[in-house]
Short mmCIF file of C-alpha atoms in Angstrom, two decimals:
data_model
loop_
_atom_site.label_atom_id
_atom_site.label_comp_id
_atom_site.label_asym_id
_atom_site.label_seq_id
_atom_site.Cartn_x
_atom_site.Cartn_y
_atom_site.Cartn_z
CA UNK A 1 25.53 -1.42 -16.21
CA UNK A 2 24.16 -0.03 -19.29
CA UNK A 3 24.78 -1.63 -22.48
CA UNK A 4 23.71 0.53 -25.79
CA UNK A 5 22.77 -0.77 -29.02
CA UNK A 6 25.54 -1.03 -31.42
CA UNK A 7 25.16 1.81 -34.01
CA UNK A 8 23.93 0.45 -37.37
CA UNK A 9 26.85 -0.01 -39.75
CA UNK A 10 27.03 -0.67 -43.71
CA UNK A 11 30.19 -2.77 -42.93
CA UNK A 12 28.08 -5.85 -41.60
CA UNK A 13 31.13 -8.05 -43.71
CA UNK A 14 34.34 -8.03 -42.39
CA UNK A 15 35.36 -10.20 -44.98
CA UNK A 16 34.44 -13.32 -47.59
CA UNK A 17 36.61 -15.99 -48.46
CA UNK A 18 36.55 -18.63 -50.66
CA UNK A 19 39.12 -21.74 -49.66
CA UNK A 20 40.03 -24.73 -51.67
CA UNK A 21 39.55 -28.74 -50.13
CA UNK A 22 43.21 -27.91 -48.77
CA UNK A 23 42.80 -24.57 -46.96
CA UNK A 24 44.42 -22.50 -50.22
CA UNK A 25 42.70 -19.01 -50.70
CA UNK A 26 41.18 -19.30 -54.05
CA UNK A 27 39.35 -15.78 -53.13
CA UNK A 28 39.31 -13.27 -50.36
CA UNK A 29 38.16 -9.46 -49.69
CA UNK A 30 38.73 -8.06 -46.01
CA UNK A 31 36.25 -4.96 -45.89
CA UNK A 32 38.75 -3.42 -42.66
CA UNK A 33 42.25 -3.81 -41.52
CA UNK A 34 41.48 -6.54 -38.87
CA UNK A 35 44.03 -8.57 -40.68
CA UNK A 36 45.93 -5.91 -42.27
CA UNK A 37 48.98 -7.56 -43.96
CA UNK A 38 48.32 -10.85 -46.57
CA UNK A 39 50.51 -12.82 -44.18
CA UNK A 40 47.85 -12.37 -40.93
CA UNK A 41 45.21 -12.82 -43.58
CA UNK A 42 46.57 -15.88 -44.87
CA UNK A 43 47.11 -17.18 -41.06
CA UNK A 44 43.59 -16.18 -39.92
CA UNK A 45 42.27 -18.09 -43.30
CA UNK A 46 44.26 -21.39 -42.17
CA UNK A 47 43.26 -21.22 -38.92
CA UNK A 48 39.02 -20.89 -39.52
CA UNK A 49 39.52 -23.85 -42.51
CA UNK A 50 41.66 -26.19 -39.45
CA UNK A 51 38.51 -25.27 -36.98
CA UNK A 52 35.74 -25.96 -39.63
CA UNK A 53 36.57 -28.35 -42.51
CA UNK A 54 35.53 -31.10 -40.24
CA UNK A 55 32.50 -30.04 -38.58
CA UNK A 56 28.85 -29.95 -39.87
CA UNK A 57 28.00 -26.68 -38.06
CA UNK A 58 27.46 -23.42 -39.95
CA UNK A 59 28.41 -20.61 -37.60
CA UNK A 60 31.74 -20.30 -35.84
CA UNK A 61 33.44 -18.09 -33.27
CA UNK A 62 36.55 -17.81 -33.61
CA UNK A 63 39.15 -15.02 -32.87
CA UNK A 64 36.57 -12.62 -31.64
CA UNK A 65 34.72 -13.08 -34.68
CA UNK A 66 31.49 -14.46 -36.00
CA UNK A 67 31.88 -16.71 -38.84
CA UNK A 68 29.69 -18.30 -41.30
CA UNK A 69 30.24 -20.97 -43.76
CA UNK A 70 29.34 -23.76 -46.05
CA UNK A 71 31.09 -26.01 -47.97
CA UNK A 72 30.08 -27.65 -51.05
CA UNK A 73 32.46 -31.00 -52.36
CA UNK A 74 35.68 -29.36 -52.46
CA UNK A 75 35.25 -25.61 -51.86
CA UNK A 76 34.53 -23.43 -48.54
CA UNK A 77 32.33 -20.51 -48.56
CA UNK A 78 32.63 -18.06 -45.59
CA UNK A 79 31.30 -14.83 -44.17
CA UNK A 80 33.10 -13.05 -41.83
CA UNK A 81 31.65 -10.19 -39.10
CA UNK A 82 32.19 -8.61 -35.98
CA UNK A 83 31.17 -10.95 -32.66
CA UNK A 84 28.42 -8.84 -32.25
CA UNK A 85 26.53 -9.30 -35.70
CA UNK A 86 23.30 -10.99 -36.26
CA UNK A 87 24.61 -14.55 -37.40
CA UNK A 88 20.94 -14.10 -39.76
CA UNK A 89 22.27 -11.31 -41.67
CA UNK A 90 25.96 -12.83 -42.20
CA UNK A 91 24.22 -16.42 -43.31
CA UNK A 92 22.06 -14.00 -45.75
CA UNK A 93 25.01 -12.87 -47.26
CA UNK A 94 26.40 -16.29 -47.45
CA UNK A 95 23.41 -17.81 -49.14
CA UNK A 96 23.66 -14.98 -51.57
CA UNK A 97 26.59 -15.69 -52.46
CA UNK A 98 26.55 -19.17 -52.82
CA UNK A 99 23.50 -19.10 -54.87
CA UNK A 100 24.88 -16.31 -57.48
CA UNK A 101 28.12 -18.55 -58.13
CA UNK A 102 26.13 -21.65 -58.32
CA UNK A 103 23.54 -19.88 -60.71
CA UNK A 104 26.60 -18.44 -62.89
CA UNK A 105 28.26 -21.39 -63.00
CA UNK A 106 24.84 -23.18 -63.61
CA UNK A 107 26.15 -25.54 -59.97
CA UNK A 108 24.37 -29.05 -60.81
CA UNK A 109 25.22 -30.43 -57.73
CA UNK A 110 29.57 -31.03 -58.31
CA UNK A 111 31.83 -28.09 -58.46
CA UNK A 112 33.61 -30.01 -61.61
CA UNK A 113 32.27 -27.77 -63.91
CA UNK A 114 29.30 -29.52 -65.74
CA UNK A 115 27.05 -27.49 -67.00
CA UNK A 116 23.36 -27.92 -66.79
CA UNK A 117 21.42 -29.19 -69.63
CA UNK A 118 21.27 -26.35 -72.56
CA UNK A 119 24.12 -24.51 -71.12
CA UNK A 120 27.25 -23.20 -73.38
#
């Protein structure tokens, strides 16, 4: 058997998500039609917060998809791709993520909106 390389692709992301402590979407962008109506969407997003909102692991599979995630207090970041995608480049985009929201909303350490010292 001969297995190729996948093909490089720009659509690395199937999809980020952004969940509240109680599985709600606060935010999500599907880059294909894996999930193509809102109600599959909101099904797939209920399902990946019941499988990780207890566990201390980063990287899921689930569905036939890699997923990547971190949680901070009350609010779950994840990083959806394909089940062949480097979990590295996913968690990159994760990170990136993360880090921009907590920069913009200058994160010190709660999600309750304080700001850090000389903020507006």
């Amino acid at each position: 058997v001969v297995v190729s390389p996948q093909e490089p692709s720009l659509y690395t992301v199937k999809a980020v998500i952004i969940l509240d402590n109680d599985g709600d979407r606060l935010f999500a962008k599907y880059y294909d039609d894996t999930y193509p109506s809102v109600k599959e969407q909101k099904a797939f997003e209920k399902n990946i917060f019941n499988k990780t909102h207890r566990t201390d692991s980063e990287i899921a599979l689930l569905e036939g998809l890699t997923v990547v995630y971190k949680s901070s207090i009350d609010l779950y970041f994840y990083v959806i791709g394909s089940s062949h995608e480097n979990e590295l480049m996913l968690t990159a985009v994760l990170n990136c993520l993360f880090d921009s929201l907590s920069q913009m909303l200058r994160y010190d350490g709660s999600w309750g909106g304080t700001q850090a010292p000389g903020g507006h």
